[in-house]
Short mmCIF file of C-alpha atoms in Angstrom, two decimals:
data_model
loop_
_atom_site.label_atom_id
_atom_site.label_comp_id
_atom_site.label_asym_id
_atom_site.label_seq_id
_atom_site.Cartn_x
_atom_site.Cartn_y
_atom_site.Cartn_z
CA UNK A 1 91.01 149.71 69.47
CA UNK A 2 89.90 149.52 65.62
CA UNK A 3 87.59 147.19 66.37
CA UNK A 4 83.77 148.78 65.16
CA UNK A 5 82.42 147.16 68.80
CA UNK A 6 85.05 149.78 70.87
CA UNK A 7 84.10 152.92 72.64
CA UNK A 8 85.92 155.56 69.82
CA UNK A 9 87.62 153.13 67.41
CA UNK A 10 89.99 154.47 64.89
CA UNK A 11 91.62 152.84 62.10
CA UNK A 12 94.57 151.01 62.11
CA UNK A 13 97.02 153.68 60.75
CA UNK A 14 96.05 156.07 63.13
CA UNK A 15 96.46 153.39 66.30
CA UNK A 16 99.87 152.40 64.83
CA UNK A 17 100.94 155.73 64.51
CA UNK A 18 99.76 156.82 68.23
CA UNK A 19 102.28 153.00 69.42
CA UNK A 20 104.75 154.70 67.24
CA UNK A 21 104.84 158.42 68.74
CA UNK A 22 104.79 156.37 72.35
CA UNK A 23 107.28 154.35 71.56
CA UNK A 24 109.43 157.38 70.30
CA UNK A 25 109.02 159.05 74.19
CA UNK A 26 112.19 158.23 76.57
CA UNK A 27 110.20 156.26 78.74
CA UNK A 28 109.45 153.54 76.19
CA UNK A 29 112.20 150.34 76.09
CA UNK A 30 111.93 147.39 74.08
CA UNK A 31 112.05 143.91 76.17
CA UNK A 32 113.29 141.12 74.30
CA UNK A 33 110.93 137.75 74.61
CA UNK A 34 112.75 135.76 76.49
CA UNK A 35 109.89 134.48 79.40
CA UNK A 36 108.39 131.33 79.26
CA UNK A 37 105.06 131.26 81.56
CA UNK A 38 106.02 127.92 82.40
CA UNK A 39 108.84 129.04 84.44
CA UNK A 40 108.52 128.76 88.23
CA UNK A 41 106.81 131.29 90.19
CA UNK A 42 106.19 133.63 87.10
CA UNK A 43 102.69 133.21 86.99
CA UNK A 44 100.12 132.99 90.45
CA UNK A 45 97.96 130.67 88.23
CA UNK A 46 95.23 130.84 91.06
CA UNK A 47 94.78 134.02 90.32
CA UNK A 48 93.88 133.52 86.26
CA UNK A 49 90.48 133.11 85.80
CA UNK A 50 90.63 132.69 81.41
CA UNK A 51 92.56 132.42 78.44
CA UNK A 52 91.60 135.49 77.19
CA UNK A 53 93.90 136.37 79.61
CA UNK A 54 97.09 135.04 78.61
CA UNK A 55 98.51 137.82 76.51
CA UNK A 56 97.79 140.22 79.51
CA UNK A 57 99.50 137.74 82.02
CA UNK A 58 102.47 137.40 79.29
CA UNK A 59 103.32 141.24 79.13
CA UNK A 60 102.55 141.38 82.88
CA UNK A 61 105.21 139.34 83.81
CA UNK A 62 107.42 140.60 81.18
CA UNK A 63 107.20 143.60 83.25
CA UNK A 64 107.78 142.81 86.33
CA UNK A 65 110.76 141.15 85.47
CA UNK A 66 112.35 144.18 83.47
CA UNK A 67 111.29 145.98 86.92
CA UNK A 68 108.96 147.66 84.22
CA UNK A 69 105.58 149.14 84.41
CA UNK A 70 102.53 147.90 82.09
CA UNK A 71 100.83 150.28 80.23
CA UNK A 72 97.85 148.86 77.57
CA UNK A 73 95.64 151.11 74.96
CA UNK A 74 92.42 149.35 76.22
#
């Protein structure tokens, strides 16, 4: 989001502090790391088409097994 190529970039400071007032709602919960893709039946591989898609595929799962919802800035 503070990259010059996004649709209404900001800086830095003001993305961090939007995360921060977000993360200060009751709805927001920190999730420890503790999922390995590699585990069985995390991850419908078939269904990744990229790399670039890793990180979403991480926090995806993450979610699912927190019984969590995913919510992304971009």
């Amino acid at each position: 989001m503070s990259q010059r190529a996004y649709p209404g970039s900001e800086p830095p400071a003001t993305i961090a502090a939007r995360l921060a007032e977000a993360a200060g709602t009751r709805w927001h919960a920190f999730w420890a790391d503790d999922l390995s893709l590699l585990e069985r039946g995390c991850v419908q591989w078939r269904h990744v088409m990229s790399s670039r898609q890793l990180t979403d595929v991480h926090l995806l799962a993450r979610a699912v097994r927190q019984g969590g919802r995913l919510v992304t800035l971009d």
